[in-house]
Coordinates of C-alpha atoms in Angstrom, one line a residue:
Chain A
M1 CA 27.7 -2.8 10.5
K2 CA 25.7 -6.4 11.1
V3 CA 22.7 -6.4 8.9
F4 CA 20.0 -9.1 9.4
I5 CA 17.8 -10.0 6.7
V6 CA 14.9 -12.0 7.8
G7 CA 13.4 -13.6 4.6
T8 CA 16.1 -13.9 2.2
G9 CA 13.8 -14.0 -0.9
L10 CA 13.3 -11.3 -3.9
I11 CA 13.1 -8.2 -1.6
G12 CA 15.3 -9.3 1.3
G13 CA 18.0 -10.5 -1.3
S14 CA 17.9 -7.5 -3.3
F15 CA 18.2 -5.3 -0.3
A16 CA 21.2 -7.3 0.9
L17 CA 22.7 -7.0 -2.6
D18 CA 22.4 -3.2 -2.8
L19 CA 23.8 -2.8 0.9
K20 CA 27.0 -4.7 0.0
A21 CA 27.2 -2.7 -3.0
E22 CA 26.5 0.8 -1.6
V23 CA 27.4 0.8 2.1
S24 CA 30.8 0.2 3.3
N25 CA 31.6 -2.4 6.2
V26 CA 28.5 -4.4 5.7
E27 CA 28.2 -7.9 7.0
V28 CA 24.9 -9.8 6.1
Y29 CA 23.3 -12.4 8.2
G30 CA 20.4 -14.4 6.6
I31 CA 17.4 -15.9 8.7
D32 CA 14.7 -18.1 6.8
E33 CA 12.4 -20.7 7.7
S34 CA 13.4 -22.5 4.5
E35 CA 16.9 -24.0 4.9
Q36 CA 17.0 -24.2 1.2
H37 CA 16.5 -20.6 0.5
L38 CA 19.2 -19.8 3.1
E39 CA 21.7 -21.9 1.2
E40 CA 20.8 -20.4 -2.2
A41 CA 21.2 -17.0 -0.6
L42 CA 24.5 -18.0 0.9
K43 CA 25.7 -19.6 -2.4
A44 CA 24.5 -16.3 -4.4
G45 CA 26.4 -14.2 -2.2
L46 CA 23.3 -12.2 -0.9
I47 CA 24.1 -13.2 2.6
D48 CA 27.6 -13.8 4.4
H49 CA 26.3 -15.9 7.3
K50 CA 23.4 -18.2 8.0
A51 CA 21.9 -17.1 11.4
E52 CA 19.4 -17.8 14.2
F53 CA 17.0 -15.6 15.8
E54 CA 19.0 -15.5 19.0
D55 CA 21.9 -13.9 16.9
L56 CA 19.6 -10.7 16.4
A57 CA 20.9 -9.4 19.6
K58 CA 24.0 -8.4 17.9
A59 CA 22.2 -6.7 14.9
D60 CA 22.4 -3.1 13.9
L61 CA 19.9 -3.2 11.3
V62 CA 17.2 -5.9 10.7
Y63 CA 15.3 -6.1 7.4
L64 CA 12.1 -8.1 7.6
A65 CA 11.1 -9.3 4.1
I66 CA 8.4 -12.0 4.8
P67 CA 4.7 -12.3 4.0
V68 CA 2.5 -9.9 5.9
D69 CA 0.9 -12.5 8.2
A70 CA 4.2 -13.9 9.2
S71 CA 5.4 -10.2 9.9
L72 CA 2.6 -10.1 12.5
Q73 CA 3.9 -12.9 14.5
I74 CA 7.7 -12.3 13.8
L75 CA 8.1 -8.5 14.4
P76 CA 7.4 -8.4 18.1
K77 CA 9.8 -11.2 18.7
V78 CA 12.5 -9.3 16.8
L79 CA 11.9 -6.5 18.8
D80 CA 12.0 -8.5 22.0
I81 CA 15.6 -9.6 20.9
V82 CA 17.4 -6.6 19.3
N83 CA 19.5 -4.1 21.4
D84 CA 18.8 -0.4 22.0
D85 CA 20.7 0.9 18.8
C86 CA 19.3 -1.3 16.3
V87 CA 16.6 -0.2 13.9
V88 CA 14.1 -2.8 12.6
T89 CA 12.3 -2.1 9.3
D90 CA 10.1 -4.1 7.0
A91 CA 8.7 -4.4 3.3
G92 CA 5.2 -5.4 3.9
S93 CA 2.6 -4.3 1.6
T94 CA 0.1 -3.6 4.3
K95 CA 0.9 -1.2 7.2
E96 CA -2.1 -0.7 9.4
Q97 CA -2.4 -4.1 11.2
L98 CA 1.4 -4.3 11.6
C99 CA 1.7 -0.8 13.2
L100 CA -1.2 -1.6 15.5
K101 CA 0.3 -4.9 16.4
V102 CA 3.5 -3.3 17.7
A103 CA 2.0 -0.1 18.9
D104 CA 2.5 -0.7 22.7
H105 CA 5.7 -2.7 22.4
P106 CA 8.4 -1.2 24.9
R107 CA 10.6 -1.2 21.6
R108 CA 8.1 0.4 19.3
R109 CA 11.0 3.3 18.9
N110 CA 13.3 0.6 17.3
Y111 CA 10.8 -0.1 14.6
L112 CA 10.3 2.0 11.2
A113 CA 7.5 0.8 9.2
G114 CA 8.4 0.9 5.5
H115 CA 6.9 -0.2 2.1
P116 CA 9.3 -0.2 -0.8
I117 CA 7.3 0.2 -4.2
A118 CA 9.7 -2.2 -5.8
G119 CA 9.7 -5.6 -6.9
T120 CA 9.2 -8.0 -9.8
E121 CA 6.6 -10.8 -10.5
F122 CA 9.2 -13.4 -9.4
S123 CA 10.2 -14.8 -5.9
G124 CA 12.7 -16.4 -3.8
P125 CA 16.7 -15.8 -3.5
S126 CA 17.4 -16.5 -7.2
A127 CA 15.1 -13.5 -8.1
A128 CA 17.2 -10.9 -6.1
L129 CA 18.2 -8.2 -8.4
H130 CA 21.1 -5.6 -7.7
G131 CA 19.7 -2.0 -8.1
L132 CA 16.2 -3.1 -7.6
F133 CA 15.5 -0.2 -5.0
K134 CA 17.1 2.5 -7.1
Y135 CA 14.8 5.5 -7.9
K136 CA 11.9 3.6 -6.1
T137 CA 9.7 5.0 -3.5
N138 CA 10.0 3.9 0.0
I139 CA 6.7 4.8 1.9
I140 CA 7.5 5.3 5.5
C141 CA 4.6 5.3 8.1
E142 CA 4.5 6.7 11.6
I143 CA 8.0 8.3 11.5
E144 CA 7.4 10.0 14.6
K145 CA 7.2 6.9 16.5
T146 CA 10.7 5.9 15.6
A147 CA 13.7 7.3 17.7
F148 CA 15.5 10.1 16.1
K149 CA 18.9 8.3 15.8
L150 CA 17.4 5.1 14.3
Q151 CA 15.2 7.4 11.8
E152 CA 18.7 9.0 10.7
K153 CA 20.4 5.7 10.3
A154 CA 17.5 4.1 8.1
L155 CA 17.1 7.0 6.0
E156 CA 20.9 7.1 5.4
I157 CA 20.9 3.7 4.2
F158 CA 17.8 4.1 2.0
N159 CA 19.4 7.1 0.6
A160 CA 22.6 5.2 -0.2
I161 CA 20.7 2.7 -2.2
G162 CA 18.9 5.4 -4.3
M163 CA 15.4 5.4 -2.9
R164 CA 13.1 8.3 -2.7
I165 CA 11.1 8.5 0.6
R166 CA 7.4 9.6 1.0
Y167 CA 5.7 9.7 4.6
M168 CA 2.3 8.6 5.2
D169 CA -0.1 7.3 8.0
P170 CA -0.6 3.4 7.9
V171 CA -4.7 4.0 7.2
S172 CA -4.0 6.1 4.2
H173 CA -1.1 3.9 2.9
D174 CA -3.4 0.8 2.9
R175 CA -6.2 2.7 1.2
H176 CA -4.1 4.3 -1.3
I177 CA -2.1 1.0 -2.1
A178 CA -5.2 -1.0 -2.5
Y179 CA -5.8 1.0 -5.8
V180 CA -2.2 1.3 -7.3
S181 CA -1.0 -2.2 -6.3
H182 CA -3.4 -4.6 -5.0
L183 CA -6.2 -4.0 -7.5
S184 CA -3.6 -4.6 -10.3
H185 CA -2.8 -7.8 -8.9
I186 CA -6.2 -9.1 -8.9
S187 CA -7.1 -7.8 -12.3
S188 CA -4.2 -9.6 -13.8
F189 CA -4.9 -12.8 -11.7
M190 CA -8.5 -12.9 -13.1
L191 CA -7.3 -12.0 -16.6
G192 CA -5.2 -14.9 -16.6
K193 CA -7.7 -17.2 -15.2
T194 CA -10.3 -16.0 -17.9
V195 CA -8.1 -16.9 -20.7
L196 CA -6.8 -20.0 -19.3
E197 CA -10.3 -21.3 -18.8
K198 CA -11.0 -20.4 -22.5
E199 CA -8.0 -22.3 -23.6
K200 CA -9.3 -25.7 -22.4
N201 CA -11.9 -25.7 -25.2
E202 CA -10.1 -23.3 -27.7
R203 CA -6.6 -24.6 -28.1
D204 CA -3.6 -22.7 -29.2
I205 CA -5.2 -19.4 -28.0
F206 CA -2.0 -18.2 -26.3
D207 CA -0.3 -18.7 -29.6
L208 CA -1.9 -15.4 -30.7
A209 CA -0.9 -13.4 -27.5
G210 CA 1.3 -10.4 -27.9
S211 CA 3.3 -8.2 -25.7
G212 CA 0.1 -6.2 -24.9
F213 CA -1.4 -9.4 -23.1
A214 CA 1.9 -10.3 -21.7
S215 CA 2.1 -6.8 -19.9
T216 CA -1.5 -6.9 -18.7
V217 CA -1.3 -10.4 -17.1
R218 CA 2.4 -10.1 -15.9
L219 CA 1.5 -9.9 -12.2
A220 CA -0.6 -13.1 -12.5
K221 CA 2.9 -14.9 -12.0
S222 CA 3.1 -13.3 -8.5
S223 CA 3.5 -15.7 -5.4
P224 CA 0.1 -16.6 -3.8
E225 CA 2.0 -17.1 -0.4
M226 CA 2.8 -13.5 -0.7
W227 CA -0.4 -11.9 -1.9
T228 CA -3.1 -13.9 0.0
P229 CA -2.0 -12.6 3.6
I230 CA -2.1 -9.0 1.8
F231 CA -5.6 -9.4 0.6
R232 CA -6.7 -10.7 4.0
Q233 CA -5.2 -7.8 5.8
N234 CA -6.4 -5.3 3.4
K235 CA -9.8 -6.8 3.0
K236 CA -12.0 -3.9 3.3
N237 CA -9.9 -1.4 1.1
V238 CA -9.4 -4.1 -1.4
M239 CA -13.0 -5.0 -1.7
E240 CA -13.9 -1.5 -2.2
T241 CA -11.6 -1.1 -5.1
L242 CA -12.8 -4.4 -6.6
D243 CA -16.4 -3.1 -6.4
E244 CA -15.5 0.1 -8.2
Y245 CA -13.7 -1.9 -10.8
I246 CA -16.5 -4.3 -11.5
S247 CA -19.0 -1.3 -11.5
N248 CA -16.8 0.3 -14.3
L249 CA -16.5 -3.0 -16.3
K250 CA -20.4 -3.5 -16.1
H251 CA -20.9 0.0 -17.1
F252 CA -18.5 -0.4 -20.3
R253 CA -20.4 -3.7 -21.0
Q254 CA -23.8 -1.9 -20.8
L255 CA -22.5 0.8 -23.3
M256 CA -21.4 -1.9 -25.7
E257 CA -24.9 -3.8 -25.1
A258 CA -26.8 -0.6 -26.0
D259 CA -24.4 0.1 -29.1
N260 CA -23.6 3.6 -27.3
F261 CA -20.0 3.5 -29.1
E262 CA -19.7 7.3 -28.6
E263 CA -19.8 6.5 -25.0
V264 CA -17.3 3.9 -25.4
F265 CA -15.1 6.4 -27.2
Q266 CA -15.4 8.8 -24.4
E267 CA -14.8 6.3 -21.8
M268 CA -11.3 5.4 -23.3
E269 CA -10.5 9.0 -24.1
K270 CA -11.1 10.2 -20.8
T271 CA -8.6 7.5 -19.4
N272 CA -6.1 8.1 -21.9
H273 CA -4.7 10.8 -19.8
I274 CA -3.2 8.2 -17.8
K275 CA -0.3 8.6 -20.2
D276 CA 1.0 11.7 -18.0
V277 CA 0.7 9.9 -14.9
L278 CA 2.5 6.7 -16.3
N279 CA 5.3 8.9 -17.8
G280 CA 6.5 9.7 -14.2
I281 CA 6.9 6.0 -13.4
T282 CA 8.2 5.0 -16.8
Q283 CA 10.7 7.9 -16.6
N284 CA 12.2 6.5 -13.2
E285 CA 12.7 3.1 -15.0
N286 CA 14.4 4.7 -17.8
L287 CA 16.6 6.8 -15.9
K288 CA 17.8 3.3 -14.2
I289 CA 18.2 1.5 -17.6
L290 CA 20.4 4.4 -18.8
E291 CA 22.5 4.4 -15.9
N292 CA 22.9 0.7 -15.9
G293 CA 24.0 1.1 -19.6
K294 CA 21.3 -1.5 -20.6
Chain B
M1 CA 8.3 -2.6 -56.1
K2 CA 5.8 0.0 -55.6
V3 CA 4.3 -0.2 -52.3
F4 CA 1.2 1.7 -51.0
I5 CA 0.7 2.5 -47.2
V6 CA -2.8 3.3 -46.7
G7 CA -3.0 4.8 -43.2
T8 CA 0.7 6.1 -42.3
G9 CA 0.6 5.4 -38.5
L10 CA 2.3 3.3 -36.1
I11 CA 1.5 0.2 -38.0
G12 CA 1.6 1.3 -41.5
G13 CA 4.9 3.5 -40.6
S14 CA 6.7 0.5 -39.0
F15 CA 5.6 -1.7 -42.0
A16 CA 7.2 0.8 -44.4
L17 CA 10.3 1.1 -42.3
D18 CA 10.8 -2.7 -42.2
L19 CA 10.2 -2.9 -45.9
K20 CA 12.8 -0.5 -46.7
A21 CA 15.4 -2.0 -44.6
E22 CA 14.8 -5.7 -45.6
V23 CA 13.4 -5.7 -49.3
S24 CA 15.3 -4.2 -52.0
N25 CA 13.9 -1.8 -54.7
V26 CA 11.1 -0.8 -52.4
E27 CA 9.5 2.6 -53.4
V28 CA 6.9 3.7 -50.5
Y29 CA 4.0 5.9 -51.2
G30 CA 1.6 7.1 -48.6
I31 CA -2.0 7.8 -48.5
D32 CA -3.5 9.1 -45.6
E33 CA -6.9 11.3 -44.9
S34 CA -4.6 13.6 -42.5
E35 CA -2.4 15.9 -44.5
Q36 CA -0.3 16.3 -41.3
H37 CA 0.1 12.6 -40.8
L38 CA 1.3 12.5 -44.4
E39 CA 3.9 15.2 -44.0
E40 CA 5.1 13.7 -40.8
A41 CA 5.6 10.5 -42.4
L42 CA 7.5 12.1 -45.4
K43 CA 9.7 13.9 -43.2
A44 CA 10.5 10.8 -41.1
G45 CA 11.3 9.0 -44.1
L46 CA 8.7 6.4 -43.7
I47 CA 7.3 7.1 -47.1
D48 CA 9.0 8.1 -50.2
H49 CA 6.0 10.0 -51.6
K50 CA 2.6 11.4 -50.9
A51 CA -0.1 9.6 -53.1
E52 CA -3.9 9.8 -53.9
F53 CA -6.3 7.0 -54.3
E54 CA -6.2 7.0 -58.1
D55 CA -2.5 6.3 -57.9
L56 CA -3.2 2.8 -56.5
A57 CA -3.4 1.7 -60.1
K58 CA 0.3 1.4 -60.3
A59 CA 0.9 -0.3 -56.9
D60 CA 2.6 -3.9 -56.5
L61 CA 1.4 -4.2 -52.7
V62 CA -1.1 -2.4 -50.7
Y63 CA -1.0 -2.4 -47.0
L64 CA -4.2 -1.1 -45.3
A65 CA -3.3 0.2 -41.7
I66 CA -6.4 2.2 -40.7
P67 CA -9.2 1.8 -38.0
V68 CA -11.4 -1.4 -38.8
D69 CA -14.5 0.5 -39.5
A70 CA -12.7 2.8 -42.1
S71 CA -11.4 -0.6 -43.6
L72 CA -14.9 -1.8 -44.5
Q73 CA -15.5 1.3 -46.6
I74 CA -11.8 1.5 -48.1
L75 CA -11.0 -2.1 -48.8
P76 CA -13.6 -2.4 -51.6
K77 CA -12.6 1.0 -53.2
V78 CA -9.0 -0.2 -53.2
L79 CA -9.8 -3.5 -54.8
D80 CA -11.7 -1.6 -57.5
I81 CA -8.4 0.4 -58.6
V82 CA -5.6 -2.0 -58.2
N83 CA -4.2 -4.0 -61.1
D84 CA -4.4 -7.8 -61.4
D85 CA -0.9 -8.3 -60.0
C86 CA -1.0 -6.2 -57.0
V87 CA -1.8 -7.9 -53.6
V88 CA -3.6 -5.9 -50.9
T89 CA -3.4 -6.9 -47.3
D90 CA -4.3 -5.3 -44.1
A91 CA -3.5 -5.1 -40.2
G92 CA -7.0 -5.0 -38.9
S93 CA -7.8 -6.6 -35.4
T94 CA -11.0 -7.8 -36.6
K95 CA -11.4 -10.1 -39.5
E96 CA -15.0 -11.7 -39.8
Q97 CA -16.8 -8.6 -41.1
L98 CA -14.1 -7.3 -43.4
C99 CA -13.8 -11.0 -45.1
L100 CA -17.8 -10.8 -45.4
K101 CA -17.6 -7.4 -46.9
V102 CA -15.3 -8.3 -49.7
A103 CA -16.5 -12.1 -50.1
D104 CA -18.2 -11.4 -53.5
H105 CA -15.9 -8.6 -54.6
P106 CA -14.6 -9.3 -58.3
R107 CA -11.0 -8.8 -57.3
R108 CA -11.3 -10.8 -53.9
R109 CA -8.2 -13.1 -55.1
N110 CA -6.1 -9.8 -54.9
Y111 CA -6.7 -9.6 -51.0
L112 CA -5.0 -11.4 -48.3
A113 CA -6.7 -11.0 -44.9
G114 CA -3.9 -10.2 -42.2
H115 CA -3.5 -9.2 -38.7
P116 CA 0.1 -8.9 -37.2
I117 CA 0.1 -9.2 -33.5
A118 CA 2.3 -6.2 -33.1
G119 CA 2.0 -2.8 -31.7
T120 CA 2.7 -0.6 -29.0
E121 CA 0.2 1.8 -26.8
F122 CA 1.3 4.5 -29.0
S123 CA -0.1 6.0 -32.3
G124 CA 0.6 8.0 -35.5
P125 CA 3.8 8.3 -37.6
S126 CA 5.9 9.4 -34.9
A127 CA 5.3 6.1 -33.0
A128 CA 6.6 4.0 -36.0
L129 CA 9.5 1.7 -35.1
H130 CA 11.8 -0.3 -37.2
G131 CA 11.7 -4.0 -36.2
L132 CA 8.3 -3.8 -34.8
F133 CA 7.2 -6.9 -36.9
K134 CA 10.3 -9.4 -36.1
Y135 CA 9.5 -12.7 -34.4
K136 CA 5.7 -11.3 -34.3
T137 CA 2.8 -13.4 -35.5
N138 CA 0.8 -12.5 -38.6
I139 CA -2.5 -14.3 -38.4
I140 CA -3.8 -14.9 -42.0
C141 CA -7.3 -15.5 -42.7
E142 CA -8.9 -17.3 -45.8
I143 CA -5.7 -17.9 -47.5
E144 CA -7.4 -20.2 -49.8
K145 CA -9.3 -17.2 -51.2
T146 CA -6.0 -15.3 -52.3
A147 CA -4.4 -15.9 -55.8
F148 CA -1.5 -18.5 -55.5
K149 CA 1.1 -15.9 -56.8
L150 CA -0.1 -13.1 -54.5
Q151 CA 0.0 -15.5 -51.5
E152 CA 3.5 -16.2 -52.4
K153 CA 4.5 -12.7 -53.0
A154 CA 3.0 -11.6 -49.7
L155 CA 4.3 -14.2 -47.7
E156 CA 7.9 -13.6 -49.0
I157 CA 7.7 -10.1 -47.7
F158 CA 6.3 -11.2 -44.4
N159 CA 9.1 -13.6 -44.2
A160 CA 11.6 -10.9 -45.0
I161 CA 10.7 -8.7 -42.1
G162 CA 10.8 -11.6 -39.7
M163 CA 7.2 -12.6 -39.1
R164 CA 5.9 -16.0 -38.3
I165 CA 2.7 -17.1 -39.9
R166 CA -0.5 -18.7 -38.3
Y167 CA -3.5 -19.7 -40.6
M168 CA -7.0 -19.2 -39.0
D169 CA -10.8 -18.6 -40.3
P170 CA -12.0 -15.3 -39.7
V171 CA -14.8 -16.6 -37.1
S172 CA -12.3 -18.2 -34.9
H173 CA -9.7 -15.3 -35.4
D174 CA -12.3 -12.7 -33.8
R175 CA -13.2 -15.1 -31.0
H176 CA -9.8 -16.1 -30.2
I177 CA -8.3 -12.4 -30.2
A178 CA -11.2 -11.3 -28.1
Y179 CA -9.4 -13.0 -25.2
V180 CA -5.9 -12.4 -25.8
S181 CA -5.9 -8.9 -27.0
H182 CA -9.5 -7.0 -26.9
L183 CA -10.2 -7.9 -23.3
S184 CA -6.8 -6.9 -22.1
H185 CA -7.6 -3.3 -23.3
I186 CA -10.9 -3.1 -21.6
S187 CA -9.2 -4.4 -18.3
S188 CA -6.7 -1.8 -18.7
F189 CA -8.9 1.0 -19.6
M190 CA -11.3 0.2 -16.6
L191 CA -8.2 -0.2 -14.2
G192 CA -7.0 3.2 -15.3
K193 CA -10.5 4.6 -14.9
T194 CA -10.9 3.2 -11.3
V195 CA -7.8 4.7 -10.0
L196 CA -8.1 8.2 -11.9
E197 CA -11.4 8.4 -10.2
K198 CA -10.1 7.6 -7.0
E199 CA -7.3 10.1 -7.3
K200 CA -9.9 13.1 -7.6
N201 CA -10.5 12.6 -3.9
E202 CA -7.2 11.0 -2.8
R203 CA -4.3 13.2 -4.0
D204 CA -1.0 11.9 -4.9
I205 CA -2.3 8.4 -5.4
F206 CA -0.1 7.8 -8.5
D207 CA 2.9 9.1 -6.7
L208 CA 2.8 5.4 -5.0
A209 CA 2.4 3.4 -8.2
G210 CA 5.3 1.3 -9.2
S211 CA 6.1 -0.7 -12.3
G212 CA 3.6 -3.4 -11.6
F213 CA 0.7 -0.8 -11.9
A214 CA 2.6 0.8 -15.1
S215 CA 2.5 -2.7 -16.6
T216 CA -1.2 -3.6 -16.0
V217 CA -2.5 -0.2 -17.3
R218 CA 0.0 0.5 -20.2
L219 CA -2.8 -0.3 -22.8
A220 CA -5.1 2.5 -21.3
K221 CA -2.8 4.6 -23.4
S222 CA -4.2 3.2 -26.6
S223 CA -6.0 5.1 -29.2
P224 CA -9.9 5.4 -28.7
E225 CA -10.1 6.0 -32.7
M226 CA -8.6 2.8 -33.2
W227 CA -10.2 0.6 -30.7
T228 CA -14.1 1.8 -30.6
P229 CA -14.5 0.2 -34.2
I230 CA -12.8 -2.9 -33.0
F231 CA -15.2 -3.3 -30.0
R232 CA -18.2 -2.5 -32.1
Q233 CA -17.2 -5.0 -34.8
N234 CA -16.3 -7.8 -32.3
K235 CA -19.2 -7.0 -30.0
K236 CA -20.5 -10.5 -29.4
N237 CA -17.3 -11.9 -28.6
V238 CA -16.0 -9.1 -26.6
M239 CA -19.1 -9.1 -24.4
E240 CA -18.9 -12.7 -24.0
T241 CA -15.1 -12.3 -22.5
L242 CA -16.3 -9.3 -20.5
D243 CA -19.0 -11.5 -18.9
E244 CA -16.6 -14.2 -18.0
Y245 CA -14.1 -11.8 -16.6
I246 CA -16.6 -10.0 -14.6
S247 CA -17.8 -13.2 -13.3
N248 CA -14.4 -14.2 -12.3
L249 CA -13.7 -10.9 -10.4
K250 CA -17.1 -11.2 -8.7
H251 CA -16.2 -14.7 -7.6
F252 CA -12.8 -13.7 -6.2
R253 CA -14.6 -10.9 -4.3
Q254 CA -17.2 -13.2 -2.9
L255 CA -14.2 -15.6 -1.6
M256 CA -12.7 -12.6 0.2
E257 CA -16.0 -11.4 1.7
A258 CA -16.5 -15.0 3.1
D259 CA -12.9 -14.7 4.4
N260 CA -12.1 -18.1 2.5
F261 CA -8.8 -17.1 1.8
E262 CA -7.7 -20.6 1.1
E263 CA -9.8 -20.6 -2.0
V264 CA -8.3 -17.1 -2.7
F265 CA -4.8 -18.7 -2.4
Q266 CA -6.0 -21.7 -4.8
E267 CA -7.2 -19.0 -7.5
M268 CA -4.0 -17.4 -7.6
E269 CA -1.9 -20.7 -7.5
K270 CA -4.1 -22.3 -10.3
T271 CA -3.4 -19.2 -12.5
N272 CA 0.4 -19.2 -11.9
H273 CA 1.1 -21.5 -14.6
I274 CA 0.4 -18.6 -17.0
K275 CA 4.2 -18.2 -16.4
D276 CA 4.8 -21.1 -19.0
V277 CA 2.5 -19.5 -21.4
L278 CA 4.1 -16.0 -21.0
N279 CA 7.6 -17.4 -21.4
G280 CA 7.1 -18.1 -24.9
I281 CA 6.0 -14.6 -25.7
T282 CA 8.8 -12.9 -23.6
Q283 CA 11.3 -15.3 -25.3
N284 CA 10.3 -13.7 -28.7
E285 CA 10.9 -10.3 -27.2
N286 CA 14.2 -11.2 -25.5
L287 CA 15.4 -12.8 -28.9
K288 CA 14.9 -9.4 -30.5
I289 CA 16.5 -7.4 -27.8
L290 CA 19.5 -9.6 -27.9
E291 CA 19.7 -9.3 -31.8
N292 CA 19.4 -5.6 -31.6
G293 CA 22.3 -5.5 -29.1
K294 CA 20.1 -3.4 -26.6

């Protein structure tokens, strides 16, 4: 099987690694606008060959793992080139605009809209990890618009690398993911900014930071190249989550100002049951750690 | 050495475990207003004996690990009872009010004000961990007010369990720690609240959450009993950090609303260098993991 990875960074590179490990007879071709990334990906064994856009005609599977604004331009072009038996899927964190963009493309049935809930705060080929997708959710949108045989082919591969599948329409996807992913990134970036600004006047402030702080601002290391277009495409939903978040923070501040610490207590206690929610996520991580023998 | 742990939860219990492992001839006594916690601590081997307040007269070291409002009441009483050669130290996340409270106590020289930057989001004796303090910072306030011999005794113990020491005045401590610890807890709790509220109307929202979200809301599992008095005691500083955080979030929102995504990019890029800051913290964690062979 000839697999083409368009965008050989963290996500594309990890997908290639898993495919090579779990699926037999896979030959991986890399396409990237950065020649340096391509070289790195080749040296690290993520891809077997460097390739050009024209080569996509011989692809059996294309995996698009590039910033979501670039996908809007690139996906139609990829569909123009691929053959009838090739399935094209992607990893973008927004789905509504991309699905709209190709809605009337003559090769729409070759595309399967995907969003793997997997990643780290790092980027580039050197950040690629084997097993990144194991036990992670792949959200598939508009499955009904993909040709049966190509649905099957893609799902077999997702299954082989250990992903679980959830189906969703693109509009719901973008609204939900604004809450459980996009907002977290903004809260992290702004927390980091607040503390960095303070440090200009108060030296050594980070010398006092512990693992709690590190955990909360981890996402502030994420790539602005990747995240700016996500916020642009999902502007309406993200602004709604931001409004609710700011309103909750203001309310907490008002309770403190009024010395209403009984309510401050209640606010925290009511949120504590997030434990149960997070246990599910952490359990998946633990399963993976157990299995890797780490 | 007779060590008395007042408050046999996560912090007190972990301190007892480390002491037993790293210091010879340690006998640990537990005092807790919860009989159930005491029983748990005894069964788990965190403490060797249950004890009462009067028994503190025979203590060589007292470790106070209770909510910071309780410390204001309990520390003076502990100092009333202990003998001249006993050092009393604590783990509270606020230092200004506690240091003020005992400023004129006749046994002020027996007290060493401490704040270990160590912990997890869990609480109670069952959350106690061996090695919790290893490579972690213990912030010591007003060291000059503690008797020389007792400074020495306490520092030897902190050293034995692997802590590094930073000295600070209580006012600076409370201001700095508001940024790198207290604010993170509020940002996490309110992020958790925002998503939990949304989930009431939009089911299965958490089914899409990944490790990034889990990391950002981890601290929302923390104990309201512990955190409400911290926010009360550090109200002025915490409100200041909250104001700056909310202002940064609003600015980000305004940039999005104005479609100024170049500035959105800049905001994130400027904060990216938090990587370098966090590497220090993560490095300590990694050292620990390496050493434990995990």
